Short mmCIF file of C-alpha atoms and ligand atoms in Angstrom, two decimals:
data_model
loop_
_atom_site.label_atom_id
_atom_site.label_comp_id
_atom_site.label_asym_id
_atom_site.label_seq_id
_atom_site.Cartn_x
_atom_site.Cartn_y
_atom_site.Cartn_z
CA MET S 278 119.86 116.14 120.61
CA GLN S 279 117.91 118.38 118.26
CA VAL S 280 114.20 118.08 118.62
CA PHE S 281 111.27 119.96 117.08
CA PHE S 282 109.12 121.72 119.65
CA ASN S 283 106.07 123.76 118.72
CA ASN S 284 107.48 125.89 115.88
CA GLU S 285 111.15 125.36 115.94
CA PHE S 286 114.21 123.04 116.03
CA VAL S 287 115.85 123.27 119.41
CA GLU S 288 118.24 121.32 121.69
CA ASP S 289 116.22 119.01 123.88
CA ASP S 290 117.36 120.72 127.01
CA LYS S 291 115.88 123.96 125.78
CA VAL S 292 112.31 122.58 125.63
CA HIS S 293 109.99 123.98 128.32
CA ILE S 294 106.55 122.43 128.71
CA SER S 295 104.07 124.29 130.78
CA PRO S 296 103.04 122.73 134.10
CA PHE S 297 99.48 123.52 132.92
CA ASP S 298 99.80 121.41 129.73
CA ARG S 299 96.81 119.14 129.54
CA GLY S 300 99.07 116.35 128.28
CA PHE S 301 100.93 116.52 131.59
CA GLN S 302 97.84 116.91 133.73
CA PHE S 303 95.26 114.81 131.96
CA ALA S 304 97.12 112.67 129.42
CA ASP S 305 95.02 114.72 126.96
CA GLY S 306 96.92 114.00 123.78
CA ILE S 307 98.06 111.55 121.14
CA TYR S 308 101.31 110.18 119.81
CA GLU S 309 102.86 108.27 116.89
CA VAL S 310 105.98 106.09 116.53
CA ILE S 311 107.30 105.73 113.03
CA ARG S 312 110.31 103.60 111.79
CA TYR S 313 113.04 105.21 109.89
CA TYR S 314 115.07 102.70 107.81
CA PRO S 315 118.04 104.27 106.04
CA ARG S 316 116.65 106.87 103.67
CA ASN S 317 112.99 106.39 104.29
CA PHE S 318 110.17 106.60 106.84
CA PHE S 319 108.20 103.35 106.64
CA GLU S 320 104.45 103.78 105.89
CA LEU S 321 104.63 107.53 106.82
CA ASP S 322 101.33 108.36 105.14
CA ALA S 323 99.45 105.62 107.10
CA HIS S 324 100.92 106.82 110.38
CA LEU S 325 99.95 110.50 109.59
CA LYS S 326 96.42 109.31 108.61
CA ARG S 327 96.05 107.58 112.00
CA LEU S 328 97.41 110.69 113.72
CA LYS S 329 94.79 112.78 112.01
CA TYR S 330 92.09 110.27 113.02
CA GLY S 331 93.16 110.68 116.69
CA LEU S 332 93.12 114.45 116.43
CA THR S 333 89.60 114.37 115.02
CA GLU S 334 88.29 111.92 117.56
CA LEU S 335 89.66 114.08 120.41
CA SER S 336 88.69 117.43 118.75
CA ILE S 337 92.23 118.67 118.93
CA THR S 338 92.71 121.35 116.31
CA PHE S 339 96.17 120.97 114.90
CA SER S 340 96.49 122.02 111.31
CA ASN S 341 100.15 121.30 110.60
CA VAL S 342 100.13 117.59 109.92
CA GLU S 343 101.24 118.27 106.38
CA SER S 344 104.47 119.74 107.53
CA ILE S 345 105.45 116.70 109.70
CA GLU S 346 107.23 114.86 106.91
CA ALA S 347 109.66 117.75 106.30
CA ILE S 348 110.20 118.15 110.06
CA LEU S 349 111.10 114.46 110.55
CA THR S 350 113.41 114.48 107.50
CA GLU S 351 115.22 117.53 108.88
CA LEU S 352 115.45 115.93 112.31
CA ILE S 353 117.18 112.89 110.83
CA SER S 354 119.65 115.11 109.11
CA ARG S 355 120.31 117.39 112.09
CA ASN S 356 120.92 114.38 114.33
CA ASN S 357 123.24 112.55 111.87
CA LEU S 358 120.94 109.53 111.62
CA SER S 359 120.62 109.25 107.78
CA ASP S 360 122.38 105.92 107.59
CA LYS S 361 120.91 104.50 110.79
CA THR S 362 117.79 102.64 111.76
CA ALA S 363 115.82 104.94 113.98
CA ILE S 364 112.33 105.77 115.30
CA ALA S 365 110.54 109.09 115.11
CA TYR S 366 108.34 110.00 118.06
CA ILE S 367 105.58 112.53 117.59
CA GLN S 368 103.29 113.87 120.38
CA ILE S 369 100.51 116.40 120.22
CA THR S 370 98.64 117.43 123.30
CA ARG S 371 95.70 119.80 123.63
CA GLY S 372 98.03 122.42 125.13
CA ALA S 373 98.12 124.40 128.30
CA GLN S 374 95.06 125.71 129.95
CA ARG S 375 94.18 127.45 133.27
CA PRO S 376 92.37 127.36 135.59
CA ARG S 377 92.45 123.57 136.00
CA LYS S 378 89.30 121.79 134.90
CA HIS S 379 88.53 118.54 133.17
CA SER S 380 86.56 120.14 130.24
CA TYR S 381 88.69 122.12 127.80
CA ASN S 382 88.64 125.47 126.07
CA ASP S 383 88.56 125.48 122.37
CA GLU S 384 91.25 128.23 122.42
CA ALA S 385 93.98 126.00 123.89
CA VAL S 386 96.95 125.97 121.54
CA PRO S 387 98.24 122.30 121.01
CA THR S 388 101.74 121.44 122.07
CA PHE S 389 103.79 119.61 119.44
CA LEU S 390 106.92 117.58 119.96
CA ALA S 391 108.85 115.50 117.49
CA TYR S 392 112.22 113.76 117.92
CA VAL S 393 114.18 110.95 116.35
CA GLU S 394 116.46 108.49 118.03
CA GLU S 395 118.53 105.60 116.89
CA GLN S 396 116.84 102.24 117.46
CA PRO S 397 118.49 99.18 115.85
CA ILE S 398 116.46 96.18 114.74
CA ASN S 399 116.77 93.33 117.29
CA TYR S 400 117.73 90.48 114.96
CA ASP S 401 118.45 88.15 117.80
CA THR S 402 114.80 88.13 119.07
CA LEU S 403 113.51 88.26 115.45
CA ASN S 404 115.44 85.08 114.69
CA ASN S 405 114.83 83.16 117.95
CA GLY S 406 111.36 84.33 118.86
CA VAL S 407 110.11 85.65 122.29
CA LYS S 408 108.15 84.50 125.30
CA VAL S 409 105.01 86.33 126.22
CA GLY S 410 102.38 86.30 129.04
CA ILE S 411 98.63 86.73 129.12
CA GLU S 412 96.64 89.31 131.13
CA GLN S 413 93.14 90.71 131.31
CA ASP S 414 92.85 93.92 129.23
CA ILE S 415 91.70 96.60 131.71
CA ARG S 416 91.92 99.61 129.34
CA TRP S 417 89.14 101.91 128.29
CA HIS S 418 86.88 101.27 125.33
CA ARG S 419 88.61 103.64 122.79
CA CYS S 420 91.86 101.77 122.22
CA ASP S 421 91.56 102.63 118.52
CA ILE S 422 92.94 106.08 119.48
CA LYS S 423 96.70 106.22 120.07
CA THR S 424 96.49 108.34 123.22
CA ILE S 425 99.35 109.04 125.52
CA ALA S 426 97.32 107.68 128.45
CA LEU S 427 99.36 104.45 128.68
CA LEU S 428 99.30 103.49 132.32
CA PRO S 429 97.66 99.99 131.83
CA ASN S 430 100.35 99.40 129.14
CA VAL S 431 103.10 100.57 131.42
CA LEU S 432 102.07 98.34 134.34
CA SER S 433 101.55 95.27 132.22
CA LYS S 434 104.85 95.76 130.46
CA GLN S 435 106.72 96.22 133.79
CA ARG S 436 105.26 92.87 135.00
CA ALA S 437 106.42 91.31 131.70
CA VAL S 438 109.91 92.62 132.14
CA GLN S 439 110.02 91.39 135.73
CA LYS S 440 109.12 87.88 134.40
CA ASN S 441 111.67 88.10 131.54
CA LEU S 442 108.85 88.19 129.00
CA PHE S 443 109.02 90.32 125.84
CA GLU S 444 105.33 91.22 125.79
CA ILE S 445 101.89 90.69 127.39
CA ILE S 446 98.96 89.68 125.15
CA TRP S 447 95.70 91.01 126.50
CA HIS S 448 92.24 89.47 126.45
CA ARG S 449 88.92 90.96 127.36
CA ASP S 450 86.91 88.35 129.23
CA GLY S 451 88.35 85.55 127.15
CA VAL S 452 88.55 87.36 123.78
CA ILE S 453 92.10 88.28 122.59
CA THR S 454 92.58 91.95 121.83
CA GLU S 455 96.24 92.88 121.30
CA GLY S 456 99.61 93.17 122.95
CA VAL S 457 100.75 96.02 125.27
CA GLN S 458 102.47 97.60 122.23
CA THR S 459 101.85 95.19 119.38
CA ASN S 460 99.04 93.61 117.42
CA VAL S 461 98.94 89.82 117.37
CA ALA S 462 98.35 87.20 114.71
CA PHE S 463 97.87 83.39 114.83
CA VAL S 464 98.56 80.76 112.21
CA LYS S 465 96.78 77.50 111.64
CA ASP S 466 96.91 75.44 108.42
CA ASP S 467 98.61 78.29 106.55
CA VAL S 468 95.89 80.81 107.35
CA VAL S 469 96.77 84.00 109.22
CA TYR S 470 94.16 85.01 111.84
CA THR S 471 94.08 88.35 113.63
CA PRO S 472 91.44 90.11 115.70
CA PRO S 473 89.20 92.46 113.67
CA LEU S 474 89.51 96.22 113.83
CA ASN S 475 87.14 97.80 116.36
CA ASN S 476 87.27 100.21 119.34
CA LEU S 477 89.16 97.65 121.41
CA ILE S 478 92.46 97.54 119.44
CA LEU S 479 94.83 100.00 117.82
CA PRO S 480 94.71 99.82 113.99
CA GLY S 481 98.35 98.93 113.70
CA ILE S 482 100.25 100.02 110.63
CA THR S 483 102.33 96.88 110.74
CA ARG S 484 99.22 94.75 111.05
CA GLN S 485 97.79 96.49 107.99
CA THR S 486 101.09 96.00 106.09
CA VAL S 487 101.25 92.26 107.04
CA LEU S 488 97.64 91.72 105.90
CA ARG S 489 98.40 93.41 102.62
CA LEU S 490 101.65 91.41 102.24
CA CYS S 491 99.68 88.16 102.87
CA ARG S 492 97.21 89.03 100.14
CA SER S 493 100.04 89.78 97.67
CA LEU S 494 101.72 86.46 98.53
CA GLY S 495 98.51 84.43 98.19
CA ILE S 496 98.41 83.65 101.91
CA GLN S 497 94.80 83.39 103.25
CA THR S 498 93.84 85.77 106.08
CA SER S 499 90.96 85.94 108.40
CA GLU S 500 90.07 88.92 110.71
CA ARG S 501 87.93 87.35 113.32
CA GLU S 502 87.51 87.14 117.12
CA ILE S 503 89.97 84.76 118.74
CA GLN S 504 89.16 83.15 122.04
CA LEU S 505 91.72 82.58 124.73
CA ASN S 506 90.78 78.88 124.91
CA GLU S 507 91.68 78.52 121.13
CA LEU S 508 95.36 79.46 121.62
CA LYS S 509 96.49 75.87 121.93
CA ASN S 510 95.15 75.16 118.38
CA PHE S 511 97.54 77.48 116.61
CA ASN S 512 100.87 76.30 115.22
CA GLU S 513 102.40 79.76 115.05
CA ILE S 514 101.78 83.12 116.73
CA PHE S 515 103.51 86.44 116.00
CA LEU S 516 103.44 90.07 117.18
CA MET S 517 103.37 93.05 114.79
CA SER S 518 104.55 96.56 115.51
CA THR S 519 106.58 99.44 114.19
CA THR S 520 109.45 98.65 116.61
CA ALA S 521 109.11 94.82 116.85
CA GLU S 522 108.25 94.28 113.11
CA ILE S 523 107.10 90.66 112.77
CA MET S 524 108.13 88.96 116.01
CA PRO S 525 107.68 85.22 116.52
CA VAL S 526 106.15 84.05 119.78
CA ILE S 527 107.56 80.75 121.10
CA SER S 528 105.63 80.46 124.37
CA ILE S 529 102.66 82.02 126.14
CA ASP S 530 102.73 81.82 129.93
CA ASP S 531 105.26 79.01 129.64
CA VAL S 532 103.03 76.93 127.22
CA VAL S 533 105.07 76.23 124.15
CA VAL S 534 103.67 77.43 120.77
CA GLY S 535 103.99 74.94 117.96
CA ARG S 536 107.47 73.43 118.11
CA GLY S 537 108.82 76.19 120.38
CA VAL S 538 110.67 77.87 117.59
CA PRO S 539 109.67 80.51 114.97
CA GLY S 540 107.27 78.89 112.48
CA ASN S 541 107.84 78.65 108.75
CA LEU S 542 105.03 80.98 107.71
CA THR S 543 106.18 83.61 110.22
CA LYS S 544 109.76 83.38 108.84
CA HIS S 545 108.52 83.64 105.28
CA LEU S 546 106.53 86.80 106.25
CA GLN S 547 109.61 88.24 107.97
CA ARG S 548 111.71 87.81 104.89
CA GLU S 549 109.08 89.41 102.63
CA PHE S 550 108.60 92.25 105.12
CA GLN S 551 112.34 93.03 105.09
CA LYS S 552 112.03 93.55 101.29
CA LEU S 553 109.45 96.30 101.83
CA HIS S 554 111.90 98.77 103.37
N1 PDD A 651 103.13 100.82 119.64
N2 PDD A 651 98.89 98.07 119.67
C1 PDD A 651 99.34 98.96 120.55
C2 PDD A 651 98.62 99.09 121.86
C3 PDD A 651 100.43 99.74 120.25
O1 PDD A 651 100.82 100.63 121.16
C4 PDD A 651 101.13 99.54 119.03
C5 PDD A 651 102.23 100.43 118.66
C6 PDD A 651 100.61 98.62 118.12
C7 PDD A 651 101.25 98.39 116.75
O2 PDD A 651 100.99 99.48 115.90
P1 PDD A 651 101.99 99.92 114.77
O3 PDD A 651 102.19 98.68 113.92
O4 PDD A 651 101.31 100.99 114.06
O5 PDD A 651 103.30 100.28 115.39
C8 PDD A 651 99.45 97.86 118.49
C9 PDD A 651 104.16 101.74 119.48
C10 PDD A 651 105.18 101.35 118.49
C11 PDD A 651 104.82 102.06 120.80
O6 PDD A 651 104.09 102.07 121.79
O7 PDD A 651 106.01 102.25 120.83
#
């Protein structure tokens, strides 16, 4: 597969990452995942804006964000994916530095990797909905930055997979935050509720798109704290992410949501979302 590494397009097996790269040693870096639907990257500007935000928050000096669109477009073409549904993965770390120390040198040169791979939409789960679990959110307090430090996510997701669950929804001491790799929304009386943006959740691009879509469709939205003990009151729950799109939740920890099938408002939003790309 052709990937883009630092300044050039190369075969993936020609990429050499330094053992002293701070991404490898300290998870000192950020990433993005962007959907490619045949002929266009979905909400690319919003993803690149979030990438820039992460770079600024971590004081990583990487000045080539403007060239990413052209790089991704070229990757799609080089890998013969123009007519496929794919994802683009971008990672920027602070770069290699010796001797090993937690603090960093301003001279470290960031490491940049981008690749694309085919990833079809899973219409089966989109149509039938998915089961999820609930766990305590044990992450740090800067979940608004899309860092590559994903160990809590990895471990929660592994437990989900072992239990045949699609996703884990997290709560912090009884307040819902987000999923392992999704934002989450709740529906009651035709109002869409979702936790507000703050340092405890990722500002999801799909979340932002769905809120915008709701407004354009005249569906009322409310960004407010949602308590764990409120979950039983909602008729519909859905997940939102680049890879999962709008994914209906049919049970949480074996407690059925609504009628145990994707709800009408969720299905309406799914149909409208499809029209956007
Ligand atoms: N995950 N919350 C978390 C913790 C995420 O990792 C993601 C994205 C989201 C949804 O964000 P967006 O709508 O911008 O994709 C929310 C990516 C896709 C991933 O880990 O693969």
